[in-house]
Amino acid sequence: MPTSVPLPSVRRLPVYLDLLRQRATAGEETIACTAIAGALGQDPTQVRKDLAITGVGGRPKIGYDLAELIAGIESFLGWNDCSQAFLAGAGNLGRALVGYAALRDAGLEIACAFDTDPIKQAETIGQIQVLPLRRLRTLARRMHIHVGIIAVPAAAAQNVAELMIDGGITAIWNFAPQRLEVPPEVVVEDADMLSGFAVLSHRLQHRLHPVAGR
Amino acid sequence: MPTSVPLPSVRRLPVYLDLLRQRATAGEETIACTAIAGALGQDPTQVRKDLAITGVGGRPKIGYDLAELIAGIESFLGWNDCSQAFLAGAGNLGRALVGYAALRDAGLEIACAFDTDPIKQAETIGQIQVLPLRRLRTLARRMHIHVGIIAVPAAAAQNVAELMIDGGITAIWNFAPQRLEVPPEVVVEDADMLSGFAVLSHRLQHRLHPVAGR
């Protein structure tokens, strides 16, 4: 069953979640599908289809129960549990990720950062320590870390991925512009920063406005 | 016609382009659809469908002409012309974007960065000057800049977007976790860093491996 879930719908879930949390914080208890669609400039049919993958449905005339829908999305994505992650690369991108508050809302806490640069190792990023890269494998095993974030230059990425996998990491979020070769049991998601720019360029070329199928 | 182009296909084009450029640099002249699919772990039917949106087709038994396909993707995305962009926000994320070499391959050159912080204004990022934010509007008009990148905190994003639009910017790549309100003629693409992490989380939850529909 999970294989039939369309990944573009999965990609849109964080955007819904963000809106739903805002509405819940504002004291609202239910939300209509058309209200979600209106706020995000999306097609209501698409919204209903996207949200259906979480197993939570709306009721006629009332809409979705906000608390139920938020819990449904969080549970579908596994964002209700906090995962600790190791970050490799304490450069500008790594620092930006540590400072990115929305990661914590997604249940991801960066526990430590690693870098080969001794100057960076002397620093902290916010509350996060920067440790020598050679310590990553042993610490990942000891702390039972399963998520790794790669924010190193392309040439170093494969080596870092192998250190992570040796340390027991099974899910890698890869920001390096380098395709990784990993064993089949390891899950890799490439951040592909350019895919968003491709959509922007295409819409600019063709002057398309609504973003029905992000 | 352009409205019928599926945006998930557009999103995947940069990944194809990167592979095709590597093969062309290695001296190859043609590439089969199945070879592209194999290298990227994708379904060949999907690859053929994605590439068809550029108007370039392959020939039986030979495959795609590499130079033709590269030119076709670049032209479809408008990446054959270099656009100059203004960057608002010279923090870690802004610096990471300036240092991101793939942007230039996508025909995007960051011409200037802007920040409200006087300490950052005294700095340069690589070759890029950091100027006071209040100069953005006038300079955008004078330099005929049409692309803006927002890498400021959420609370400042709407104000920055309005400055950009007043300056004649019509396409905004928004990295701030804040939905922007813009006139209908302005194109906004939200970077949605979390959408990739949503897919990773979902695959980790359900242990799905191939990424047929990124």
XYZ file of C-alpha atoms in Angstrom:
428
model
C 0.000 0.000 0.000
C 2.679 2.574 0.845
C 4.165 2.122 -2.637
C 1.000 3.594 -4.150
C 1.442 6.906 -2.275
C 2.325 9.654 -4.773
C 5.543 11.369 -3.684
C 4.417 14.809 -4.938
C 1.620 14.560 -2.357
C 4.158 13.643 0.344
C 6.240 16.680 -0.673
C 3.268 18.981 -0.119
C 2.440 17.688 3.374
C 4.862 20.044 5.211
C 3.152 23.031 3.575
C -0.273 21.851 4.781
C 1.122 21.063 8.220
C 2.546 24.556 8.566
C -0.801 26.159 7.695
C -2.770 23.799 9.964
C -0.486 24.486 12.925
C -0.917 28.245 12.395
C -4.705 27.870 12.376
C -4.656 25.646 15.473
C -2.458 28.171 17.288
C -4.991 30.860 16.329
C -7.622 28.848 18.218
C -9.497 27.293 15.287
C -10.771 23.727 15.657
C -11.846 22.717 12.158
C -10.904 23.714 8.642
C -12.654 23.137 5.313
C -10.762 21.656 2.407
C -11.672 24.694 0.302
C -10.216 26.996 2.980
C -6.911 25.097 2.853
C -6.935 25.245 -0.928
C -7.721 28.959 -0.896
C -4.977 29.842 1.579
C -2.357 27.942 -0.415
C -3.578 28.761 -3.923
C -4.151 25.100 -4.712
C -6.912 23.071 -6.283
C -9.376 21.675 -3.644
C -9.525 18.272 -5.350
C -5.752 18.009 -5.160
C -5.790 19.052 -1.489
C -8.393 16.377 -0.652
C -6.353 13.755 -2.528
C -3.090 14.790 -0.847
C -4.562 14.697 2.650
C -6.247 11.346 2.031
C -2.833 9.613 1.999
C -2.604 10.206 5.750
C -5.848 8.280 6.304
C -7.605 11.305 7.846
C -10.817 12.413 6.145
C -12.994 15.506 6.460
C -16.700 15.571 7.357
C -19.309 17.172 5.066
C -20.063 20.837 5.933
C -17.560 20.760 8.830
C -14.290 19.898 7.198
C -11.275 18.451 8.921
C -10.768 18.341 12.648
C -7.551 20.373 12.952
C -5.993 18.411 15.815
C -6.786 15.093 14.139
C -5.403 16.192 10.776
C -2.200 17.600 12.301
C -1.670 14.379 14.252
C -2.429 12.349 11.119
C 0.179 14.133 9.005
C 2.790 14.015 11.787
C 2.214 10.336 12.305
C 2.246 9.562 8.561
C 5.638 11.280 8.255
C 6.965 9.986 11.563
C 7.367 13.594 12.684
C 5.653 12.906 16.016
C 8.838 11.297 17.324
C 11.959 13.380 17.587
C 14.893 11.922 15.627
C 18.414 12.963 16.340
C 20.603 13.537 13.319
C 24.298 14.037 12.673
C 25.320 16.824 10.330
C 28.494 16.535 8.268
C 29.818 19.896 7.112
C 29.852 23.016 9.290
C 30.090 25.511 6.420
C 27.450 28.088 5.487
C 24.863 25.531 4.419
C 25.396 23.388 7.526
C 25.055 26.464 9.712
C 21.901 27.499 7.874
C 20.411 24.045 8.533
C 21.229 24.209 12.247
C 19.527 27.611 12.396
C 16.473 26.384 10.499
C 13.790 26.255 13.181
C 11.332 24.346 10.996
C 13.551 21.247 11.201
C 12.754 20.889 14.861
C 9.030 21.208 14.096
C 9.582 18.306 11.723
C 10.930 16.273 14.634
C 14.552 16.484 13.562
C 17.151 17.584 16.053
C 20.742 18.034 14.906
C 22.695 16.469 17.776
C 26.240 17.165 16.568
C 28.043 18.608 13.585
C 31.258 17.241 12.102
C 33.920 18.855 9.970
C 37.489 18.133 8.890
C 38.517 21.763 9.347
C 40.262 22.267 12.738
C 39.185 25.923 12.811
C 35.513 24.959 12.553
C 36.023 22.216 15.166
C 36.863 24.867 17.732
C 33.494 26.538 17.148
C 29.931 25.825 18.144
C 26.887 26.555 15.981
C 24.208 27.770 18.336
C 24.202 25.016 20.971
C 25.723 22.443 18.617
C 29.300 21.264 18.969
C 31.465 20.802 15.876
C 33.583 17.655 16.186
C 36.312 16.135 13.997
C 34.811 14.075 11.157
C 36.849 11.026 12.161
C 34.744 10.736 15.331
C 31.443 10.497 13.416
C 31.351 6.713 13.009
C 32.014 5.795 16.643
C 29.676 8.464 18.029
C 26.863 7.500 15.662
C 27.088 3.922 16.920
C 27.268 4.947 20.547
C 24.349 7.422 20.304
C 22.222 5.176 18.022
C 21.876 7.892 15.390
C 20.028 6.806 12.243
C 19.710 10.043 10.260
C 22.635 11.837 8.604
C 22.684 15.172 6.807
C 25.438 15.772 4.273
C 26.397 19.402 3.678
C 29.987 18.950 2.496
C 31.474 19.717 -0.953
C 30.599 17.248 -3.728
C 34.072 15.666 -3.754
C 33.838 14.665 -0.070
C 30.216 13.470 -0.067
C 30.686 9.782 -0.971
C 33.363 9.334 1.688
C 31.154 10.983 4.322
C 28.192 8.795 3.314
C 30.337 5.701 3.836
C 31.424 6.874 7.297
C 27.773 7.461 8.181
C 26.675 4.037 6.935
C 29.544 2.377 8.844
C 28.231 4.195 11.902
C 24.775 2.656 11.481
C 23.036 5.592 9.782
C 20.271 4.343 7.480
C 18.708 7.588 6.196
C 20.747 10.301 4.486
C 19.534 13.760 3.488
C 22.111 14.797 0.919
C 22.682 18.472 0.125
C 25.913 17.838 -1.810
C 25.527 18.036 -5.594
C 26.800 14.480 -5.906
C 24.826 11.294 -6.434
C 25.706 8.811 -3.663
C 26.271 5.099 -4.062
C 24.818 3.323 -1.055
C 23.699 -0.209 -0.171
C 20.019 -0.915 -0.936
C 18.965 -0.793 2.734
C 20.041 2.850 3.050
C 17.520 5.548 2.099
C 18.938 8.680 0.439
C 17.039 11.842 -0.410
C 18.907 14.387 -2.524
C 18.003 17.938 -1.615
C 18.202 19.060 -5.272
C 18.126 22.772 -4.523
C 17.843 23.425 -8.250
C 14.518 21.637 -8.739
C 12.689 24.601 -7.229
C 14.620 26.980 -9.439
C 13.738 24.839 -12.469
C 10.052 25.320 -11.685
C 10.564 29.078 -11.191
C 12.448 29.342 -14.506
C 9.816 27.343 -16.324
C 6.991 29.470 -14.936
C 8.902 32.645 -15.771
C 9.514 31.397 -19.316
C 5.878 30.517 -19.808
C 4.363 32.987 -17.319
C 2.377 30.376 -15.461
C 0.982 31.438 -12.171
C -0.929 28.923 -10.090
C 1.123 26.141 -8.575
C -1.432 23.358 -8.656
C 1.093 20.576 -9.095
C 4.114 21.687 -7.122
C 0.203 24.052 -24.099
C 2.679 24.926 -21.327
C -0.070 24.492 -18.739
C -0.183 20.785 -19.536
C 3.466 20.311 -18.508
C 3.643 18.296 -15.281
C 5.674 20.202 -12.680
C 7.176 17.022 -11.175
C 8.775 16.452 -14.595
C 10.099 20.027 -14.593
C 11.563 19.422 -11.120
C 13.515 16.427 -12.386
C 15.066 18.215 -15.375
C 18.078 19.598 -13.416
C 18.984 16.064 -12.366
C 18.926 14.867 -15.985
C 20.851 17.924 -17.117
C 23.584 17.292 -14.574
C 24.020 13.679 -15.734
C 23.920 14.625 -19.431
C 26.564 17.331 -18.981
C 28.818 14.839 -17.174
C 28.461 12.353 -20.037
C 29.093 15.043 -22.669
C 32.211 16.179 -20.783
C 33.361 12.534 -20.780
C 33.249 12.635 -24.608
C 30.019 10.702 -25.198
C 27.743 11.827 -28.046
C 24.531 9.883 -27.529
C 22.755 8.296 -24.599
C 19.942 5.745 -24.447
C 16.868 6.419 -22.349
C 17.498 3.173 -20.461
C 21.057 4.334 -19.647
C 19.703 7.574 -18.164
C 17.112 5.623 -16.189
C 19.742 3.150 -14.963
C 22.175 5.854 -13.824
C 19.467 7.678 -11.885
C 17.534 4.683 -10.577
C 14.376 5.781 -12.381
C 11.782 4.125 -14.539
C 12.624 4.424 -18.298
C 9.015 5.230 -19.214
C 9.049 8.123 -16.742
C 12.383 9.353 -18.115
C 11.043 9.331 -21.690
C 7.920 11.196 -20.581
C 9.903 13.761 -18.587
C 12.292 14.497 -21.437
C 9.469 14.735 -23.974
C 8.295 18.001 -22.368
C 11.383 19.700 -23.820
C 10.354 18.691 -27.348
C 13.530 16.657 -27.902
C 13.034 12.988 -28.807
C 15.388 10.020 -29.017
C 15.955 7.816 -32.048
C 15.407 4.036 -31.963
C 18.601 2.049 -31.169
C 20.663 5.256 -30.881
C 18.972 7.190 -28.133
C 19.218 10.909 -27.558
C 21.807 13.144 -29.155
C 23.520 14.492 -26.018
C 24.212 18.001 -27.319
C 20.676 18.326 -28.662
C 19.089 17.100 -25.435
C 21.250 19.371 -23.249
C 20.373 22.370 -25.428
C 16.699 21.342 -25.364
C 16.520 21.226 -21.564
C 18.472 24.479 -21.189
C 16.243 26.231 -23.651
C 13.041 24.825 -22.106
C 14.094 26.163 -18.704
C 15.574 29.394 -20.064
C 18.929 28.356 -18.582
C 20.775 29.124 -21.828
C 20.634 32.846 -21.013
C 22.329 34.117 -17.905
C 19.977 35.978 -15.561
C 21.265 38.275 -12.881
C 19.572 38.024 -9.521
C 19.544 40.067 -6.330
C 19.872 38.210 -3.056
C 18.240 39.590 0.089
C 19.814 38.217 3.263
C 23.553 37.716 3.729
C 23.284 35.195 6.567
C 24.358 31.561 6.447
C 21.760 30.528 3.887
C 22.488 33.523 1.647
C 26.194 32.764 1.811
C 25.549 29.116 1.007
C 23.548 30.154 -2.071
C 26.319 32.477 -3.288
C 28.782 29.613 -2.920
C 26.509 27.148 -4.714
C 28.285 26.632 -8.044
C 25.339 24.803 -9.619
C 23.352 28.059 -9.690
C 25.692 29.470 -12.275
C 25.294 26.299 -14.381
C 21.569 27.045 -14.206
C 22.244 30.459 -15.729
C 21.704 32.376 -12.506
C 24.281 34.873 -11.378
C 23.874 36.600 -8.021
C 24.848 40.178 -8.846
C 24.543 41.739 -5.377
C 23.470 40.807 -1.891
C 21.513 43.057 0.454
C 21.171 43.056 4.206
C 19.969 45.402 6.930
C 22.867 44.491 9.229
C 25.663 47.122 8.995
C 28.269 44.522 9.988
C 27.318 42.316 7.051
C 27.250 45.353 4.753
C 30.947 45.843 5.361
C 31.673 42.324 4.080
C 31.816 40.668 0.701
C 30.707 37.083 0.001
C 33.206 35.725 -2.501
C 33.133 38.422 -5.185
C 29.683 39.669 -4.186
C 29.184 42.971 -2.393
C 26.700 43.216 0.458
C 24.737 46.475 0.248
C 22.167 48.109 2.538
C 18.680 46.723 1.904
C 17.278 50.210 1.316
C 19.317 50.417 -1.915
C 17.713 47.292 -3.402
C 14.777 48.959 -5.150
C 16.722 51.681 -6.948
C 19.542 49.342 -7.975
C 17.128 46.686 -9.254
C 15.511 49.293 -11.498
C 18.836 50.689 -12.701
C 20.335 47.226 -13.415
C 17.088 45.767 -14.868
C 17.102 42.842 -12.452
C 14.080 40.557 -12.702
C 14.943 37.708 -10.345
C 15.086 38.033 -6.556
C 16.155 35.464 -3.970
C 14.812 35.858 -0.444
C 16.966 34.382 2.332
C 15.864 36.554 5.257
C 13.973 35.534 8.419
C 10.248 34.834 7.995
C 9.184 38.075 9.683
C 11.101 40.219 7.160
C 10.187 38.291 4.009
C 6.973 40.070 2.966
C 8.582 43.503 3.308
C 11.591 42.374 1.228
C 9.284 40.921 -1.432
C 7.503 44.277 -1.709
C 10.812 46.134 -2.104
C 11.793 43.686 -4.846
C 8.484 44.062 -6.677
C 8.726 47.872 -6.433
C 12.152 47.509 -8.001
C 10.703 45.652 -11.009
C 11.530 42.098 -9.924
C 8.970 39.660 -11.335
C 10.297 36.274 -10.202
C 11.042 35.473 -6.562
C 12.731 32.358 -5.225
C 11.676 32.378 -1.595
C 13.713 30.503 1.031
C 11.962 32.154 3.981
C 9.399 29.943 5.735
C 6.690 32.496 5.026
C 4.037 32.488 2.318
C 4.286 35.734 0.326
C 1.400 37.847 -0.906
C 2.273 39.208 -4.328
C 0.379 40.666 -7.290
C -0.718 38.064 -9.855
C 1.950 39.055 -12.403
C 4.759 38.097 -10.008
C 5.930 34.484 -9.972
C 6.989 33.056 -6.594
C 8.569 29.683 -5.970
C 8.895 28.640 -2.328
C 12.029 26.625 -1.669
C 10.247 24.399 0.859
C 13.387 22.812 2.269
C 11.223 20.429 4.280
C 9.548 18.783 1.280
C 12.672 16.715 0.667
C 12.813 15.767 4.325
C 9.139 14.763 4.183
C 9.959 12.305 1.414
C 12.949 10.970 3.370
C 10.835 10.547 6.501
C 8.067 8.827 4.581
C 10.507 6.426 2.915
C 12.191 5.737 6.238
C 8.798 5.066 7.882
C 7.766 2.713 5.112
C 11.237 1.596 3.989
C 10.667 2.446 0.353
C 13.740 2.541 -1.771
C 13.439 3.480 -5.432
C 12.616 7.098 -6.136
C 10.548 6.709 -9.281
C 8.336 9.710 -8.622
C 10.592 12.241 -6.908
